[in-house]
Amino acid sequence: MSGWARPLLLLLAGACGLTLLGYAVYFDRQRRNAPDFKRKLRQREHKKSVEHLTNAISVCAQPHQLLQLLHNTLPPQVFEMLLQRVPYTKQVRMLLKS
Protein backbone atom coordinates (compact mmCIF):
# COMPACT_ATOMS: atom_id res chain seq x y z
CA MET A 1 0.00 0.00 0.00
CA SER A 2 1.13 3.48 -0.68
CA GLY A 3 1.50 6.13 2.01
CA TRP A 4 -2.00 7.62 1.62
CA ALA A 5 -4.03 4.42 1.12
CA ARG A 6 -3.85 3.15 4.71
CA PRO A 7 -5.10 6.39 6.33
CA LEU A 8 -7.82 6.61 3.68
CA LEU A 9 -9.00 3.07 4.45
CA LEU A 10 -8.98 3.80 8.18
CA LEU A 11 -10.97 6.98 7.60
CA LEU A 12 -13.45 5.10 5.42
CA ALA A 13 -13.84 2.32 8.01
CA GLY A 14 -14.36 4.92 10.74
CA ALA A 15 -16.99 6.73 8.66
CA CYS A 16 -18.84 3.46 8.02
CA GLY A 17 -18.75 2.61 11.72
CA LEU A 18 -19.99 6.06 12.66
CA THR A 19 -22.80 5.81 10.11
CA LEU A 20 -23.87 2.43 11.49
CA LEU A 21 -23.81 3.77 15.04
CA GLY A 22 -25.83 6.83 13.99
CA TYR A 23 -28.43 4.64 12.31
CA ALA A 24 -28.71 2.45 15.42
CA VAL A 25 -29.18 5.48 17.67
CA TYR A 26 -31.76 6.99 15.30
CA PHE A 27 -33.71 3.72 15.03
CA ASP A 28 -33.67 3.25 18.81
CA ARG A 29 -34.91 6.80 19.36
CA GLN A 30 -37.74 6.31 16.85
CA ARG A 31 -38.68 3.06 18.58
CA ARG A 32 -38.76 4.64 22.03
CA ASN A 33 -40.74 7.71 20.94
CA ALA A 34 -43.38 5.96 18.82
CA PRO A 35 -46.13 4.48 21.00
CA ASP A 36 -47.43 2.29 18.17
CA PHE A 37 -44.02 1.14 16.92
CA LYS A 38 -44.46 -2.49 17.94
CA ARG A 39 -47.93 -2.66 16.42
CA LYS A 40 -46.70 -1.27 13.11
CA LEU A 41 -43.73 -3.62 13.10
CA ARG A 42 -45.97 -6.63 13.75
CA GLN A 43 -48.37 -5.49 11.04
CA ARG A 44 -45.51 -5.26 8.54
CA GLU A 45 -44.39 -8.77 9.51
CA HIS A 46 -47.95 -10.04 9.02
CA LYS A 47 -48.08 -8.56 5.53
CA LYS A 48 -44.80 -10.21 4.55
CA SER A 49 -45.85 -13.56 5.98
CA VAL A 50 -49.21 -13.39 4.20
CA GLU A 51 -47.39 -12.70 0.94
CA HIS A 52 -45.19 -15.77 1.40
CA LEU A 53 -48.12 -17.96 2.43
CA THR A 54 -50.11 -16.79 -0.59
CA ASN A 55 -47.26 -17.86 -2.84
CA ALA A 56 -47.14 -21.23 -1.10
CA ILE A 57 -50.87 -21.74 -1.61
CA SER A 58 -50.67 -20.81 -5.27
CA VAL A 59 -48.03 -23.49 -5.99
CA CYS A 60 -49.38 -26.12 -3.60
CA ALA A 61 -50.83 -29.31 -5.10
CA GLN A 62 -53.55 -29.44 -2.42
CA PRO A 63 -54.35 -25.83 -1.50
CA HIS A 64 -57.56 -26.67 0.38
CA GLN A 65 -55.71 -28.85 2.88
CA LEU A 66 -53.05 -26.18 3.34
CA LEU A 67 -55.73 -23.54 3.92
CA GLN A 68 -57.38 -25.77 6.52
CA LEU A 69 -54.06 -26.21 8.31
CA LEU A 70 -53.39 -22.47 8.21
CA HIS A 71 -56.91 -21.75 9.47
CA ASN A 72 -56.18 -23.86 12.55
CA THR A 73 -52.75 -22.35 13.24
CA LEU A 74 -52.82 -18.67 12.23
CA PRO A 75 -54.35 -15.84 14.25
CA PRO A 76 -57.80 -14.91 12.86
CA GLN A 77 -56.79 -11.47 11.55
CA VAL A 78 -53.81 -12.93 9.66
CA PHE A 79 -55.93 -15.69 8.16
CA GLU A 80 -58.46 -13.10 6.97
CA MET A 81 -55.66 -11.15 5.30
CA LEU A 82 -54.59 -14.39 3.62
CA LEU A 83 -58.10 -15.16 2.36
CA GLN A 84 -58.41 -11.68 0.88
CA ARG A 85 -55.14 -12.11 -0.98
CA VAL A 86 -55.60 -15.66 -2.37
CA PRO A 87 -58.09 -14.82 -5.16
CA TYR A 88 -55.93 -11.88 -6.24
CA THR A 89 -52.90 -14.13 -6.61
CA LYS A 90 -54.83 -16.63 -8.71
CA GLN A 91 -56.03 -13.83 -11.01
CA VAL A 92 -52.49 -12.56 -11.50
CA ARG A 93 -51.27 -16.07 -12.27
CA MET A 94 -54.03 -16.56 -14.86
CA LEU A 95 -53.08 -13.27 -16.53
CA LEU A 96 -49.43 -14.26 -16.64
CA LYS A 97 -50.26 -17.60 -18.27
CA SER A 98 -52.32 -15.89 -21.00
PDB file of N, CA and C in Angstrom:
ATOM      1  N   MET A   1       0.831  -1.184   0.000  1.00  0.00           N
ATOM      2  CA  MET A   1       0.000   0.000   0.000  1.00  0.00           C
ATOM      3  C   MET A   1       0.873   1.244   0.000  1.00  0.00           C
ATOM      4  N   SER A   2       0.385   2.227  -0.665  1.00  0.00           N
ATOM      5  CA  SER A   2       1.131   3.484  -0.679  1.00  0.00           C
ATOM      6  C   SER A   2       0.872   4.260   0.609  1.00  0.00           C
ATOM      7  N   GLY A   3       1.552   5.358   0.777  1.00  0.00           N
ATOM      8  CA  GLY A   3       1.495   6.130   2.007  1.00  0.00           C
ATOM      9  C   GLY A   3       0.134   6.710   2.331  1.00  0.00           C
ATOM     10  N   TRP A   4      -0.702   6.979   1.363  1.00  0.00           N
ATOM     11  CA  TRP A   4      -1.997   7.615   1.625  1.00  0.00           C
ATOM     12  C   TRP A   4      -3.153   6.623   1.666  1.00  0.00           C
ATOM     13  N   ALA A   5      -2.940   5.394   1.196  1.00  0.00           N
ATOM     14  CA  ALA A   5      -4.030   4.421   1.121  1.00  0.00           C
ATOM     15  C   ALA A   5      -4.457   3.933   2.504  1.00  0.00           C
ATOM     16  N   ARG A   6      -3.503   3.662   3.371  1.00  0.00           N
ATOM     17  CA  ARG A   6      -3.847   3.149   4.705  1.00  0.00           C
ATOM     18  C   ARG A   6      -4.680   4.159   5.507  1.00  0.00           C
ATOM     19  N   PRO A   7      -4.268   5.423   5.599  1.00  0.00           N
ATOM     20  CA  PRO A   7      -5.104   6.391   6.329  1.00  0.00           C
ATOM     21  C   PRO A   7      -6.481   6.572   5.687  1.00  0.00           C
ATOM     22  N   LEU A   8      -6.539   6.478   4.363  1.00  0.00           N
ATOM     23  CA  LEU A   8      -7.823   6.608   3.680  1.00  0.00           C
ATOM     24  C   LEU A   8      -8.749   5.447   4.036  1.00  0.00           C
ATOM     25  N   LEU A   9      -8.196   4.226   4.070  1.00  0.00           N
ATOM     26  CA  LEU A   9      -8.998   3.065   4.453  1.00  0.00           C
ATOM     27  C   LEU A   9      -9.464   3.165   5.903  1.00  0.00           C
ATOM     28  N   LEU A  10      -8.596   3.623   6.776  1.00  0.00           N
ATOM     29  CA  LEU A  10      -8.982   3.803   8.180  1.00  0.00           C
ATOM     30  C   LEU A  10     -10.078   4.855   8.319  1.00  0.00           C
ATOM     31  N   LEU A  11      -9.953   5.925   7.577  1.00  0.00           N
ATOM     32  CA  LEU A  11     -10.966   6.975   7.601  1.00  0.00           C
ATOM     33  C   LEU A  11     -12.300   6.451   7.069  1.00  0.00           C
ATOM     34  N   LEU A  12     -12.241   5.681   6.001  1.00  0.00           N
ATOM     35  CA  LEU A  12     -13.452   5.103   5.419  1.00  0.00           C
ATOM     36  C   LEU A  12     -14.111   4.116   6.386  1.00  0.00           C
ATOM     37  N   ALA A  13     -13.305   3.268   7.031  1.00  0.00           N
ATOM     38  CA  ALA A  13     -13.836   2.321   8.013  1.00  0.00           C
ATOM     39  C   ALA A  13     -14.460   3.064   9.193  1.00  0.00           C
ATOM     40  N   GLY A  14     -13.814   4.122   9.644  1.00  0.00           N
ATOM     41  CA  GLY A  14     -14.365   4.922  10.739  1.00  0.00           C
ATOM     42  C   GLY A  14     -15.676   5.583  10.358  1.00  0.00           C
ATOM     43  N   ALA A  15     -15.755   6.090   9.129  1.00  0.00           N
ATOM     44  CA  ALA A  15     -16.988   6.728   8.662  1.00  0.00           C
ATOM     45  C   ALA A  15     -18.120   5.711   8.575  1.00  0.00           C
ATOM     46  N   CYS A  16     -17.814   4.508   8.092  1.00  0.00           N
ATOM     47  CA  CYS A  16     -18.842   3.459   8.018  1.00  0.00           C
ATOM     48  C   CYS A  16     -19.319   3.072   9.414  1.00  0.00           C
ATOM     49  N   GLY A  17     -18.383   2.933  10.345  1.00  0.00           N
ATOM     50  CA  GLY A  17     -18.751   2.606  11.717  1.00  0.00           C
ATOM     51  C   GLY A  17     -19.596   3.690  12.354  1.00  0.00           C
ATOM     52  N   LEU A  18     -19.238   4.934  12.120  1.00  0.00           N
ATOM     53  CA  LEU A  18     -19.995   6.061  12.661  1.00  0.00           C
ATOM     54  C   LEU A  18     -21.395   6.122  12.052  1.00  0.00           C
ATOM     55  N   THR A  19     -21.494   5.834  10.767  1.00  0.00           N
ATOM     56  CA  THR A  19     -22.801   5.813  10.107  1.00  0.00           C
ATOM     57  C   THR A  19     -23.682   4.721  10.696  1.00  0.00           C
ATOM     58  N   LEU A  20     -23.113   3.539  10.902  1.00  0.00           N
ATOM     59  CA  LEU A  20     -23.865   2.435  11.489  1.00  0.00           C
ATOM     60  C   LEU A  20     -24.322   2.776  12.902  1.00  0.00           C
ATOM     61  N   LEU A  21     -23.453   3.364  13.682  1.00  0.00           N
ATOM     62  CA  LEU A  21     -23.811   3.769  15.040  1.00  0.00           C
ATOM     63  C   LEU A  21     -24.914   4.827  15.020  1.00  0.00           C
ATOM     64  N   GLY A  22     -24.800   5.793  14.116  1.00  0.00           N
ATOM     65  CA  GLY A  22     -25.832   6.825  13.993  1.00  0.00           C
ATOM     66  C   GLY A  22     -27.181   6.245  13.619  1.00  0.00           C
ATOM     67  N   TYR A  23     -27.179   5.285  12.706  1.00  0.00           N
ATOM     68  CA  TYR A  23     -28.430   4.636  12.313  1.00  0.00           C
ATOM     69  C   TYR A  23     -29.037   3.890  13.494  1.00  0.00           C
ATOM     70  N   ALA A  24     -28.202   3.191  14.263  1.00  0.00           N
ATOM     71  CA  ALA A  24     -28.706   2.447  15.417  1.00  0.00           C
ATOM     72  C   ALA A  24     -29.315   3.389  16.454  1.00  0.00           C
ATOM     73  N   VAL A  25     -28.656   4.503  16.708  1.00  0.00           N
ATOM     74  CA  VAL A  25     -29.181   5.478  17.675  1.00  0.00           C
ATOM     75  C   VAL A  25     -30.488   6.070  17.169  1.00  0.00           C
ATOM     76  N   TYR A  26     -30.544   6.424  15.888  1.00  0.00           N
ATOM     77  CA  TYR A  26     -31.763   6.986  15.303  1.00  0.00           C
ATOM     78  C   TYR A  26     -32.914   5.989  15.390  1.00  0.00           C
ATOM     79  N   PHE A  27     -32.664   4.743  15.014  1.00  0.00           N
ATOM     80  CA  PHE A  27     -33.710   3.722  15.034  1.00  0.00           C
ATOM     81  C   PHE A  27     -34.199   3.489  16.459  1.00  0.00           C
ATOM     82  N   ASP A  28     -33.280   3.453  17.424  1.00  0.00           N
ATOM     83  CA  ASP A  28     -33.665   3.251  18.814  1.00  0.00           C
ATOM     84  C   ASP A  28     -34.505   4.418  19.321  1.00  0.00           C
ATOM     85  N   ARG A  29     -34.143   5.629  18.930  1.00  0.00           N
ATOM     86  CA  ARG A  29     -34.912   6.801  19.359  1.00  0.00           C
ATOM     87  C   ARG A  29     -36.321   6.773  18.763  1.00  0.00           C
ATOM     88  N   GLN A  30     -36.421   6.414  17.488  1.00  0.00           N
ATOM     89  CA  GLN A  30     -37.737   6.308  16.851  1.00  0.00           C
ATOM     90  C   GLN A  30     -38.581   5.258  17.566  1.00  0.00           C
ATOM     91  N   ARG A  31     -37.964   4.142  17.908  1.00  0.00           N
ATOM     92  CA  ARG A  31     -38.677   3.059  18.582  1.00  0.00           C
ATOM     93  C   ARG A  31     -39.184   3.506  19.949  1.00  0.00           C
ATOM     94  N   ARG A  32     -38.368   4.210  20.687  1.00  0.00           N
ATOM     95  CA  ARG A  32     -38.760   4.642  22.026  1.00  0.00           C
ATOM     96  C   ARG A  32     -39.830   5.738  22.003  1.00  0.00           C
ATOM     97  N   ASN A  33     -39.806   6.585  20.998  1.00  0.00           N
ATOM     98  CA  ASN A  33     -40.739   7.711  20.940  1.00  0.00           C
ATOM     99  C   ASN A  33     -42.065   7.383  20.267  1.00  0.00           C
ATOM    100  N   ALA A  34     -42.137   6.307  19.531  1.00  0.00           N
ATOM    101  CA  ALA A  34     -43.375   5.958  18.825  1.00  0.00           C
ATOM    102  C   ALA A  34     -44.175   4.968  19.670  1.00  0.00           C
ATOM    103  N   PRO A  35     -45.344   5.377  20.151  1.00  0.00           N
ATOM    104  CA  PRO A  35     -46.125   4.476  20.999  1.00  0.00           C
ATOM    105  C   PRO A  35     -46.663   3.260  20.241  1.00  0.00           C
ATOM    106  N   ASP A  36     -46.875   3.401  18.943  1.00  0.00           N
ATOM    107  CA  ASP A  36     -47.430   2.287  18.172  1.00  0.00           C
ATOM    108  C   ASP A  36     -46.375   1.582  17.319  1.00  0.00           C
ATOM    109  N   PHE A  37     -45.109   1.721  17.699  1.00  0.00           N
ATOM    110  CA  PHE A  37     -44.017   1.135  16.918  1.00  0.00           C
ATOM    111  C   PHE A  37     -44.150  -0.381  16.816  1.00  0.00           C
ATOM    112  N   LYS A  38     -44.376  -1.030  17.953  1.00  0.00           N
ATOM    113  CA  LYS A  38     -44.460  -2.493  17.943  1.00  0.00           C
ATOM    114  C   LYS A  38     -45.646  -2.972  17.116  1.00  0.00           C
ATOM    115  N   ARG A  39     -46.752  -2.263  17.195  1.00  0.00           N
ATOM    116  CA  ARG A  39     -47.934  -2.657  16.423  1.00  0.00           C
ATOM    117  C   ARG A  39     -47.651  -2.548  14.930  1.00  0.00           C
ATOM    118  N   LYS A  40     -47.022  -1.454  14.530  1.00  0.00           N
ATOM    119  CA  LYS A  40     -46.701  -1.267  13.113  1.00  0.00           C
ATOM    120  C   LYS A  40     -45.703  -2.312  12.627  1.00  0.00           C
ATOM    121  N   LEU A  41     -44.726  -2.624  13.472  1.00  0.00           N
ATOM    122  CA  LEU A  41     -43.732  -3.623  13.101  1.00  0.00           C
ATOM    123  C   LEU A  41     -44.382  -4.992  12.935  1.00  0.00           C
ATOM    124  N   ARG A  42     -45.263  -5.353  13.853  1.00  0.00           N
ATOM    125  CA  ARG A  42     -45.973  -6.630  13.747  1.00  0.00           C
ATOM    126  C   ARG A  42     -46.836  -6.671  12.498  1.00  0.00           C
ATOM    127  N   GLN A  43     -47.501  -5.554  12.208  1.00  0.00           N
ATOM    128  CA  GLN A  43     -48.372  -5.488  11.043  1.00  0.00           C
ATOM    129  C   GLN A  43     -47.559  -5.684   9.762  1.00  0.00           C
ATOM    130  N   ARG A  44     -46.383  -5.085   9.702  1.00  0.00           N
ATOM    131  CA  ARG A  44     -45.509  -5.259   8.539  1.00  0.00           C
ATOM    132  C   ARG A  44     -45.078  -6.717   8.407  1.00  0.00           C
ATOM    133  N   GLU A  45     -44.784  -7.361   9.542  1.00  0.00           N
ATOM    134  CA  GLU A  45     -44.391  -8.770   9.513  1.00  0.00           C
ATOM    135  C   GLU A  45     -45.551  -9.630   9.039  1.00  0.00           C
ATOM    136  N   HIS A  46     -46.773  -9.288   9.466  1.00  0.00           N
ATOM    137  CA  HIS A  46     -47.946 -10.042   9.024  1.00  0.00           C
ATOM    138  C   HIS A  46     -48.109  -9.935   7.516  1.00  0.00           C
ATOM    139  N   LYS A  47     -47.921  -8.740   6.982  1.00  0.00           N
ATOM    140  CA  LYS A  47     -48.077  -8.556   5.533  1.00  0.00           C
ATOM    141  C   LYS A  47     -47.065  -9.388   4.758  1.00  0.00           C
ATOM    142  N   LYS A  48     -45.833  -9.414   5.226  1.00  0.00           N
ATOM    143  CA  LYS A  48     -44.803 -10.210   4.550  1.00  0.00           C
ATOM    144  C   LYS A  48     -45.117 -11.698   4.648  1.00  0.00           C
ATOM    145  N   SER A  49     -45.545 -12.139   5.821  1.00  0.00           N
ATOM    146  CA  SER A  49     -45.847 -13.562   5.980  1.00  0.00           C
ATOM    147  C   SER A  49     -47.045 -13.961   5.130  1.00  0.00           C
ATOM    148  N   VAL A  50     -48.045 -13.096   5.037  1.00  0.00           N
ATOM    149  CA  VAL A  50     -49.206 -13.389   4.199  1.00  0.00           C
ATOM    150  C   VAL A  50     -48.787 -13.492   2.740  1.00  0.00           C
ATOM    151  N   GLU A  51     -47.885 -12.642   2.325  1.00  0.00           N
ATOM    152  CA  GLU A  51     -47.394 -12.698   0.942  1.00  0.00           C
ATOM    153  C   GLU A  51     -46.710 -14.037   0.664  1.00  0.00           C
ATOM    154  N   HIS A  52     -45.880 -14.492   1.577  1.00  0.00           N
ATOM    155  CA  HIS A  52     -45.192 -15.771   1.401  1.00  0.00           C
ATOM    156  C   HIS A  52     -46.176 -16.939   1.441  1.00  0.00           C
ATOM    157  N   LEU A  53     -47.134 -16.889   2.352  1.00  0.00           N
ATOM    158  CA  LEU A  53     -48.124 -17.964   2.431  1.00  0.00           C
ATOM    159  C   LEU A  53     -49.005 -18.003   1.189  1.00  0.00           C
ATOM    160  N   THR A  54     -49.320 -16.846   0.639  1.00  0.00           N
ATOM    161  CA  THR A  54     -50.109 -16.792  -0.591  1.00  0.00           C
ATOM    162  C   THR A  54     -49.354 -17.455  -1.730  1.00  0.00           C
ATOM    163  N   ASN A  55     -48.073 -17.202  -1.816  1.00  0.00           N
ATOM    164  CA  ASN A  55     -47.258 -17.860  -2.841  1.00  0.00           C
ATOM    165  C   ASN A  55     -47.232 -19.370  -2.636  1.00  0.00           C
ATOM    166  N   ALA A  56     -47.152 -19.801  -1.388  1.00  0.00           N
ATOM    167  CA  ALA A  56     -47.144 -21.234  -1.099  1.00  0.00           C
ATOM    168  C   ALA A  56     -48.463 -21.878  -1.503  1.00  0.00           C
ATOM    169  N   ILE A  57     -49.562 -21.197  -1.240  1.00  0.00           N
ATOM    170  CA  ILE A  57     -50.873 -21.739  -1.607  1.00  0.00           C
ATOM    171  C   ILE A  57     -51.015 -21.824  -3.117  1.00  0.00           C
ATOM    172  N   SER A  58     -50.499 -20.834  -3.818  1.00  0.00           N
ATOM    173  CA  SER A  58     -50.671 -20.814  -5.273  1.00  0.00           C
ATOM    174  C   SER A  58     -49.881 -21.923  -5.964  1.00  0.00           C
ATOM    175  N   VAL A  59     -48.806 -22.413  -5.364  1.00  0.00           N
ATOM    176  CA  VAL A  59     -48.033 -23.488  -5.987  1.00  0.00           C
ATOM    177  C   VAL A  59     -48.287 -24.847  -5.347  1.00  0.00           C
ATOM    178  N   CYS A  60     -49.106 -24.885  -4.325  1.00  0.00           N
ATOM    179  CA  CYS A  60     -49.381 -26.124  -3.604  1.00  0.00           C
ATOM    180  C   CYS A  60     -50.279 -27.038  -4.439  1.00  0.00           C
ATOM    181  N   ALA A  61     -50.020 -28.339  -4.363  1.00  0.00           N
ATOM    182  CA  ALA A  61     -50.833 -29.310  -5.095  1.00  0.00           C
ATOM    183  C   ALA A  61     -52.207 -29.480  -4.451  1.00  0.00           C
ATOM    184  N   GLN A  62     -52.287 -29.293  -3.147  1.00  0.00           N
ATOM    185  CA  GLN A  62     -53.554 -29.437  -2.424  1.00  0.00           C
ATOM    186  C   GLN A  62     -53.799 -28.181  -1.580  1.00  0.00           C
ATOM    187  N   PRO A  63     -54.208 -27.099  -2.223  1.00  0.00           N
ATOM    188  CA  PRO A  63     -54.350 -25.830  -1.500  1.00  0.00           C
ATOM    189  C   PRO A  63     -55.437 -25.849  -0.427  1.00  0.00           C
ATOM    190  N   HIS A  64     -56.488 -26.652  -0.622  1.00  0.00           N
ATOM    191  CA  HIS A  64     -57.565 -26.675   0.377  1.00  0.00           C
ATOM    192  C   HIS A  64     -57.069 -27.248   1.703  1.00  0.00           C
ATOM    193  N   GLN A  65     -56.244 -28.283   1.639  1.00  0.00           N
ATOM    194  CA  GLN A  65     -55.705 -28.851   2.876  1.00  0.00           C
ATOM    195  C   GLN A  65     -54.750 -27.870   3.558  1.00  0.00           C
ATOM    196  N   LEU A  66     -53.956 -27.183   2.768  1.00  0.00           N
ATOM    197  CA  LEU A  66     -53.048 -26.184   3.338  1.00  0.00           C
ATOM    198  C   LEU A  66     -53.830 -25.048   3.984  1.00  0.00           C
ATOM    199  N   LEU A  67     -54.898 -24.603   3.333  1.00  0.00           N
ATOM    200  CA  LEU A  67     -55.732 -23.543   3.917  1.00  0.00           C
ATOM    201  C   LEU A  67     -56.365 -24.000   5.231  1.00  0.00           C
ATOM    202  N   GLN A  68     -56.791 -25.246   5.283  1.00  0.00           N
ATOM    203  CA  GLN A  68     -57.383 -25.773   6.517  1.00  0.00           C
ATOM    204  C   GLN A  68     -56.342 -25.784   7.640  1.00  0.00           C
ATOM    205  N   LEU A  69     -55.139 -26.202   7.325  1.00  0.00           N
ATOM    206  CA  LEU A  69     -54.064 -26.206   8.313  1.00  0.00           C
ATOM    207  C   LEU A  69     -53.749 -24.790   8.788  1.00  0.00           C
ATOM    208  N   LEU A  70     -53.676 -23.861   7.853  1.00  0.00           N
ATOM    209  CA  LEU A  70     -53.392 -22.470   8.212  1.00  0.00           C
ATOM    210  C   LEU A  70     -54.528 -21.859   9.025  1.00  0.00           C
ATOM    211  N   HIS A  71     -55.753 -22.249   8.715  1.00  0.00           N
ATOM    212  CA  HIS A  71     -56.907 -21.748   9.472  1.00  0.00           C
ATOM    213  C   HIS A  71     -56.805 -22.158  10.940  1.00  0.00           C
ATOM    214  N   ASN A  72     -56.298 -23.363  11.174  1.00  0.00           N
ATOM    215  CA  ASN A  72     -56.178 -23.859  12.549  1.00  0.00           C
ATOM    216  C   ASN A  72     -54.982 -23.268  13.291  1.00  0.00           C
ATOM    217  N   THR A  73     -53.981 -22.790  12.573  1.00  0.00           N
ATOM    218  CA  THR A  73     -52.753 -22.354  13.243  1.00  0.00           C
ATOM    219  C   THR A  73     -52.538 -20.841  13.274  1.00  0.00           C
ATOM    220  N   LEU A  74     -53.053 -20.119  12.303  1.00  0.00           N
ATOM    221  CA  LEU A  74     -52.817 -18.671  12.230  1.00  0.00           C
ATOM    222  C   LEU A  74     -53.799 -17.894  13.102  1.00  0.00           C
ATOM    223  N   PRO A  75     -53.398 -16.721  13.566  1.00  0.00           N
ATOM    224  CA  PRO A  75     -54.348 -15.836  14.246  1.00  0.00           C
ATOM    225  C   PRO A  75     -55.456 -15.431  13.262  1.00  0.00           C
ATOM    226  N   PRO A  76     -56.671 -15.205  13.756  1.00  0.00           N
ATOM    227  CA  PRO A  76     -57.800 -14.913  12.857  1.00  0.00           C
ATOM    228  C   PRO A  76     -57.574 -13.722  11.925  1.00  0.00           C
ATOM    229  N   GLN A  77     -56.977 -12.638  12.413  1.00  0.00           N
ATOM    230  CA  GLN A  77     -56.788 -11.470  11.548  1.00  0.00           C
ATOM    231  C   GLN A  77     -55.790 -11.759  10.427  1.00  0.00           C
ATOM    232  N   VAL A  78     -54.788 -12.578  10.694  1.00  0.00           N
ATOM    233  CA  VAL A  78     -53.806 -12.925   9.664  1.00  0.00           C
ATOM    234  C   VAL A  78     -54.446 -13.851   8.633  1.00  0.00           C
ATOM    235  N   PHE A  79     -55.262 -14.783   9.097  1.00  0.00           N
ATOM    236  CA  PHE A  79     -55.933 -15.694   8.165  1.00  0.00           C
ATOM    237  C   PHE A  79     -56.895 -14.929   7.262  1.00  0.00           C
ATOM    238  N   GLU A  80     -57.570 -13.920   7.797  1.00  0.00           N
ATOM    239  CA  GLU A  80     -58.463 -13.099   6.969  1.00  0.00           C
ATOM    240  C   GLU A  80     -57.674 -12.340   5.906  1.00  0.00           C
ATOM    241  N   MET A  81     -56.515 -11.825   6.284  1.00  0.00           N
ATOM    242  CA  MET A  81     -55.658 -11.154   5.302  1.00  0.00           C
ATOM    243  C   MET A  81     -55.258 -12.130   4.199  1.00  0.00           C
ATOM    244  N   LEU A  82     -54.982 -13.359   4.582  1.00  0.00           N
ATOM    245  CA  LEU A  82     -54.595 -14.386   3.616  1.00  0.00           C
ATOM    246  C   LEU A  82     -55.744 -14.705   2.671  1.00  0.00           C
ATOM    247  N   LEU A  83     -56.945 -14.847   3.207  1.00  0.00           N
ATOM    248  CA  LEU A  83     -58.104 -15.155   2.364  1.00  0.00           C
ATOM    249  C   LEU A  83     -58.403 -14.033   1.380  1.00  0.00           C
ATOM    250  N   GLN A  84     -58.183 -12.805   1.793  1.00  0.00           N
ATOM    251  CA  GLN A  84     -58.413 -11.678   0.883  1.00  0.00           C
ATOM    252  C   GLN A  84     -57.391 -11.660  -0.243  1.00  0.00           C
ATOM    253  N   ARG A  85     -56.224 -12.176   0.007  1.00  0.00           N
ATOM    254  CA  ARG A  85     -55.137 -12.110  -0.977  1.00  0.00           C
ATOM    255  C   ARG A  85     -55.130 -13.302  -1.939  1.00  0.00           C
ATOM    256  N   VAL A  86     -55.664 -14.447  -1.546  1.00  0.00           N
ATOM    257  CA  VAL A  86     -55.599 -15.657  -2.372  1.00  0.00           C
ATOM    258  C   VAL A  86     -56.274 -15.478  -3.728  1.00  0.00           C
ATOM    259  N   PRO A  87     -57.496 -14.974  -3.822  1.00  0.00           N
ATOM    260  CA  PRO A  87     -58.093 -14.815  -5.162  1.00  0.00           C
ATOM    261  C   PRO A  87     -57.291 -13.864  -6.046  1.00  0.00           C
ATOM    262  N   TYR A  88     -56.728 -12.836  -5.477  1.00  0.00           N
ATOM    263  CA  TYR A  88     -55.927 -11.875  -6.236  1.00  0.00           C
ATOM    264  C   TYR A  88     -54.721 -12.571  -6.862  1.00  0.00           C
ATOM    265  N   THR A  89     -54.070 -13.423  -6.103  1.00  0.00           N
ATOM    266  CA  THR A  89     -52.896 -14.129  -6.606  1.00  0.00           C
ATOM    267  C   THR A  89     -53.270 -15.056  -7.754  1.00  0.00           C
ATOM    268  N   LYS A  90     -54.395 -15.731  -7.637  1.00  0.00           N
ATOM    269  CA  LYS A  90     -54.826 -16.629  -8.711  1.00  0.00           C
ATOM    270  C   LYS A  90     -55.143 -15.844  -9.977  1.00  0.00           C
ATOM    271  N   GLN A  91     -55.727 -14.654  -9.831  1.00  0.00           N
ATOM    272  CA  GLN A  91     -56.030 -13.830 -11.006  1.00  0.00           C
ATOM    273  C   GLN A  91     -54.742 -13.387 -11.698  1.00  0.00           C
ATOM    274  N   VAL A  92     -53.762 -12.991 -10.928  1.00  0.00           N
ATOM    275  CA  VAL A  92     -52.489 -12.556 -11.503  1.00  0.00           C
ATOM    276  C   VAL A  92     -51.823 -13.715 -12.231  1.00  0.00           C
ATOM    277  N   ARG A  93     -51.874 -14.899 -11.645  1.00  0.00           N
ATOM    278  CA  ARG A  93     -51.274 -16.075 -12.266  1.00  0.00           C
ATOM    279  C   ARG A  93     -51.962 -16.408 -13.593  1.00  0.00           C
ATOM    280  N   MET A  94     -53.287 -16.283 -13.623  1.00  0.00           N
ATOM    281  CA  MET A  94     -54.033 -16.556 -14.857  1.00  0.00           C
ATOM    282  C   MET A  94     -53.649 -15.544 -15.936  1.00  0.00           C
ATOM    283  N   LEU A  95     -53.476 -14.291 -15.558  1.00  0.00           N
ATOM    284  CA  LEU A  95     -53.083 -13.269 -16.529  1.00  0.00           C
ATOM    285  C   LEU A  95     -51.676 -13.519 -17.063  1.00  0.00           C
ATOM    286  N   LEU A  96     -50.798 -13.997 -16.211  1.00  0.00           N
ATOM    287  CA  LEU A  96     -49.429 -14.263 -16.643  1.00  0.00           C
ATOM    288  C   LEU A  96     -49.361 -15.457 -17.592  1.00  0.00           C
ATOM    289  N   LYS A  97     -50.243 -16.427 -17.392  1.00  0.00           N
ATOM    290  CA  LYS A  97     -50.256 -17.602 -18.270  1.00  0.00           C
ATOM    291  C   LYS A  97     -50.817 -17.265 -19.645  1.00  0.00           C
ATOM    292  N   SER A  98     -51.682 -16.254 -19.727  1.00  0.00           N
ATOM    293  CA  SER A  98     -52.320 -15.893 -21.004  1.00  0.00           C
ATOM    294  C   SER A  98     -51.346 -15.276 -21.971  1.00  0.00           C
TER     295      SER A  98
END
